XYZ file of C-alpha atoms in Angstrom:
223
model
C 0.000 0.000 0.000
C 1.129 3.464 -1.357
C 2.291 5.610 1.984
C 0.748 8.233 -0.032
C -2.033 8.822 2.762
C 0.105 9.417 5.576
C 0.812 13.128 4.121
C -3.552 13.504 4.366
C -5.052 15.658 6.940
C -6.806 13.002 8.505
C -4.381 10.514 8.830
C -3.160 11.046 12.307
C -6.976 10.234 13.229
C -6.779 7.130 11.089
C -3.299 5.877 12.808
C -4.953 7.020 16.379
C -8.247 5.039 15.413
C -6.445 1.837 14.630
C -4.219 2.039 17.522
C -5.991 3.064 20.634
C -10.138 1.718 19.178
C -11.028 1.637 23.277
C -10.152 5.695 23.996
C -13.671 6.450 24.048
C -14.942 3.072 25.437
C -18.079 2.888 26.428
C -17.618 0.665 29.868
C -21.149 -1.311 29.132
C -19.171 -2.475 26.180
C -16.495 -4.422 28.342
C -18.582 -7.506 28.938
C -15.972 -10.170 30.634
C -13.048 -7.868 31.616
C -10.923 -9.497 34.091
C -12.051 -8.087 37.943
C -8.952 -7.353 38.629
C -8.211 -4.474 36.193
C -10.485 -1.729 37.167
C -12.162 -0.059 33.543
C -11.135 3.359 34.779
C -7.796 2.394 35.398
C -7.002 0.968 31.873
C -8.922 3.703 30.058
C -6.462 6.298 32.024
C -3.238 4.201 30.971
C -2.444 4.147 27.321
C -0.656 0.862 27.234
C -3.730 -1.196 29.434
C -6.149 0.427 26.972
C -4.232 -0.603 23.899
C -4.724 -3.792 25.820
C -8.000 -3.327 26.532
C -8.684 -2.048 22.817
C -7.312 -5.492 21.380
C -9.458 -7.780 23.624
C -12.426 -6.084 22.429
C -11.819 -6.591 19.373
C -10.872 -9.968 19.521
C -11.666 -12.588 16.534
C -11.857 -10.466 14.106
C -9.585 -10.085 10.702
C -8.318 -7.127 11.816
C -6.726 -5.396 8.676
C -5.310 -1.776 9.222
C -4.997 -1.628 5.104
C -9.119 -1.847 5.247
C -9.431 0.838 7.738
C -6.566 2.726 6.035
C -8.375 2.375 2.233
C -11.591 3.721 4.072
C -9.948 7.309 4.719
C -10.216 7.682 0.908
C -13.846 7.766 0.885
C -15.153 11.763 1.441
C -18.011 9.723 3.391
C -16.097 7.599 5.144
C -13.875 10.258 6.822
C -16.515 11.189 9.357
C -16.014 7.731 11.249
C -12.547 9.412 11.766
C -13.276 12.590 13.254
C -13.058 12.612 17.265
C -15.683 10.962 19.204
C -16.844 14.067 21.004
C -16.683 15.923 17.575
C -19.081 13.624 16.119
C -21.699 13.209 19.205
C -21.675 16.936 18.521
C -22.323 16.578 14.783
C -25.082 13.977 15.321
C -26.859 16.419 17.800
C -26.830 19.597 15.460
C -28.275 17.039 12.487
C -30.951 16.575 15.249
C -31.900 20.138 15.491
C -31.622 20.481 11.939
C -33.999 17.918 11.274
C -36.254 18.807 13.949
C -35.656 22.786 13.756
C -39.554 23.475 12.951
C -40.786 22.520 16.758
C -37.625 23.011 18.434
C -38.542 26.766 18.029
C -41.925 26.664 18.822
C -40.728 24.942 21.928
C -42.463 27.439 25.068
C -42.937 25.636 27.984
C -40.003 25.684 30.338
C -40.533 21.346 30.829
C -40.478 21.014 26.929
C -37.062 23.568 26.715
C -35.332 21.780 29.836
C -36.114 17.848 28.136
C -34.725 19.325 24.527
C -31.117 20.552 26.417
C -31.007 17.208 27.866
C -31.170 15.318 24.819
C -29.799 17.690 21.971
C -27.204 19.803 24.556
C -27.587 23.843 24.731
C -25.680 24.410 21.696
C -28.170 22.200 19.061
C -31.385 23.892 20.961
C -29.903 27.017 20.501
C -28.772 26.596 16.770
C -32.276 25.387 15.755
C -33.111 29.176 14.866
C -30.659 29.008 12.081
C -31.273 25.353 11.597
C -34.795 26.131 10.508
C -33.496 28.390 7.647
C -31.407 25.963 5.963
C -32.883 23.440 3.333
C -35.044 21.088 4.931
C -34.553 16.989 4.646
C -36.264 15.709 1.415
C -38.708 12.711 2.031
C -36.558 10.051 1.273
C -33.747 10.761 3.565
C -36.573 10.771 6.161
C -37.678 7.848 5.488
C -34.266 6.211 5.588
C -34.240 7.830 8.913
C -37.227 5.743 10.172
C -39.051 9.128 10.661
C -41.690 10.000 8.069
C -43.077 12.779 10.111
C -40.737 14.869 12.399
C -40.144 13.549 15.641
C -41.720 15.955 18.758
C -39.467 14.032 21.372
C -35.653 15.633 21.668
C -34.731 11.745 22.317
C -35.938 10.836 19.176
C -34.531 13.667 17.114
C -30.932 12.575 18.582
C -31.594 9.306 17.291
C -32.247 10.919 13.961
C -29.336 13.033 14.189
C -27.553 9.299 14.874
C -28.556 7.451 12.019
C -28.242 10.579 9.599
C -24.483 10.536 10.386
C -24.657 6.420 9.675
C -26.104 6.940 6.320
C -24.057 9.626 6.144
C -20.636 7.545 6.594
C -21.716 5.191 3.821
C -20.328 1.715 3.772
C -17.485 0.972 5.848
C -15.301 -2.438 6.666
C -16.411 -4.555 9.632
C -13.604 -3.626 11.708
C -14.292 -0.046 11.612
C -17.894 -0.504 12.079
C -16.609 -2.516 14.998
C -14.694 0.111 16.182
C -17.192 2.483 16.285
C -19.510 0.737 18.298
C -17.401 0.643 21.226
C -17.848 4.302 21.437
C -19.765 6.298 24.231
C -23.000 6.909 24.450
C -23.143 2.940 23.215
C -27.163 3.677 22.361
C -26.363 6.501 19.894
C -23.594 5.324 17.876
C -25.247 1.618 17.771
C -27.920 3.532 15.757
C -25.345 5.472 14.036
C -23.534 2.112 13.270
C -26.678 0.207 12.097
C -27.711 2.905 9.154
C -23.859 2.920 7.483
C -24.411 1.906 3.803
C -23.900 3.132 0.767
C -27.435 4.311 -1.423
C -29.312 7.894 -2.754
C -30.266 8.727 1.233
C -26.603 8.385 2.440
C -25.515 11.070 -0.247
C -28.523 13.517 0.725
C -26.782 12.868 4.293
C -23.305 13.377 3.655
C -24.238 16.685 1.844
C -26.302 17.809 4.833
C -23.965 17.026 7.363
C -20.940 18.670 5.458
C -23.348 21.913 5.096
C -23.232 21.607 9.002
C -19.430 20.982 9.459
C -18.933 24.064 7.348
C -21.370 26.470 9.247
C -20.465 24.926 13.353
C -17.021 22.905 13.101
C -14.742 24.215 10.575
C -12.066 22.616 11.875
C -12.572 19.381 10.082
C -14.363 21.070 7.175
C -11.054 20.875 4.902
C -11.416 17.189 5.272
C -14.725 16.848 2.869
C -13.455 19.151 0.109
């Protein structure tokens, strides 16, 4: 394999997402660690959670090259961005899709239970979400959400699987990878909606619209 890659953007989050896959470790993912190494303990040492990272993922075909050929993909970069990064990006695709009743939200219950769920930033953003193009049908429907959700739970869960549809088709491994992440619940719905199709294009599109307008930082890598 060409070492080409290594001079990409992203490729330091490629190296850092084969090397270290439990450094956002969701402990209910850690089903039969032994007792006596404490979670917390190997998720604050970097060589017990390297350890910790390959007993996850043990039996699998664990190919580097696979994860490595997936940084080529535009789509397939956001599997690489940092975990908090994208549990931000997956909340602002919330408040875009649910943007309409986010800001008709008045009672003080309804405001509180949509900060909760979506985080102060995606509540607040749903003003300017609301004047941005809104999802076509079919990417709603790949969603599992023909009509806009009301509950803020259920629009994260949107934002979730828009950024799996988004990511397209990626190896096992990565998928894997992934689904060790924290909050387990929202990236196992992220994880379940990666393939490649029409809806996964209209997803990428809208959540590179969002990187451009909230998280520049990573917007060079989707040029």
């Amino acid at each position: 394999m060409s070492d080409e890659w290594l001079e990409a953007p992203w490729a330091r989050a490629v190296m850092y997402c084969i090397a270290d896959p439990a450094a956002d470790l969701d402990f209910t993912m850690a089903h039969g660690w032994p007792e006596w190494m404490p979670l917390d303990s190997a998720q604050t040492d970097p060589f017990t959670r390297v350890k910790l990272g390959r007993w996850l993922l043990r039996g699998q075909s664990d190919e580097p090259s696979a994860i490595i050929s997936a940084g080529a993909a535009r789509r397939s970069r956001l599997a690489f961005l940092p975990a908090p990064d994208a549990v931000r990006l997956m909340r602002l695709a919330g408040a875009w899709v649910g943007a309409s009743s986010l800001t008709r939200l008045l009672r003080t219950t309804d405001i509180v239970a949509a900060r909760a769920n979506l985080g102060e930033e995606a509540v607040a953003f749903a003003s300017q979400a609301a004047l941005l193009p809104r999802p076509i049908a079919e990417l709603m429907s790949a969603l599992g959400a023909s009509d806009i959700p009301s509950a803020p739970s259920a629009l994260l869960q949107c934002g979730a699987a828009m950024f799996g549809l988004a990511i397209g088709d990626i190896p096992q491994m990565l998928r894997t990878r992934l689904g060790l992440r924290r909050p387990a619940p929202l990236w196992a719905a992220a994880v379940d909606k990666c393939r490649d199709d029409n809806a996964g294009e209209d997803a990428f599109y809208a959540m590179r619209r969002l990187i451009r307008k909230r998280m520049p930082t990573w917007s060079h890598w989707f040029s």
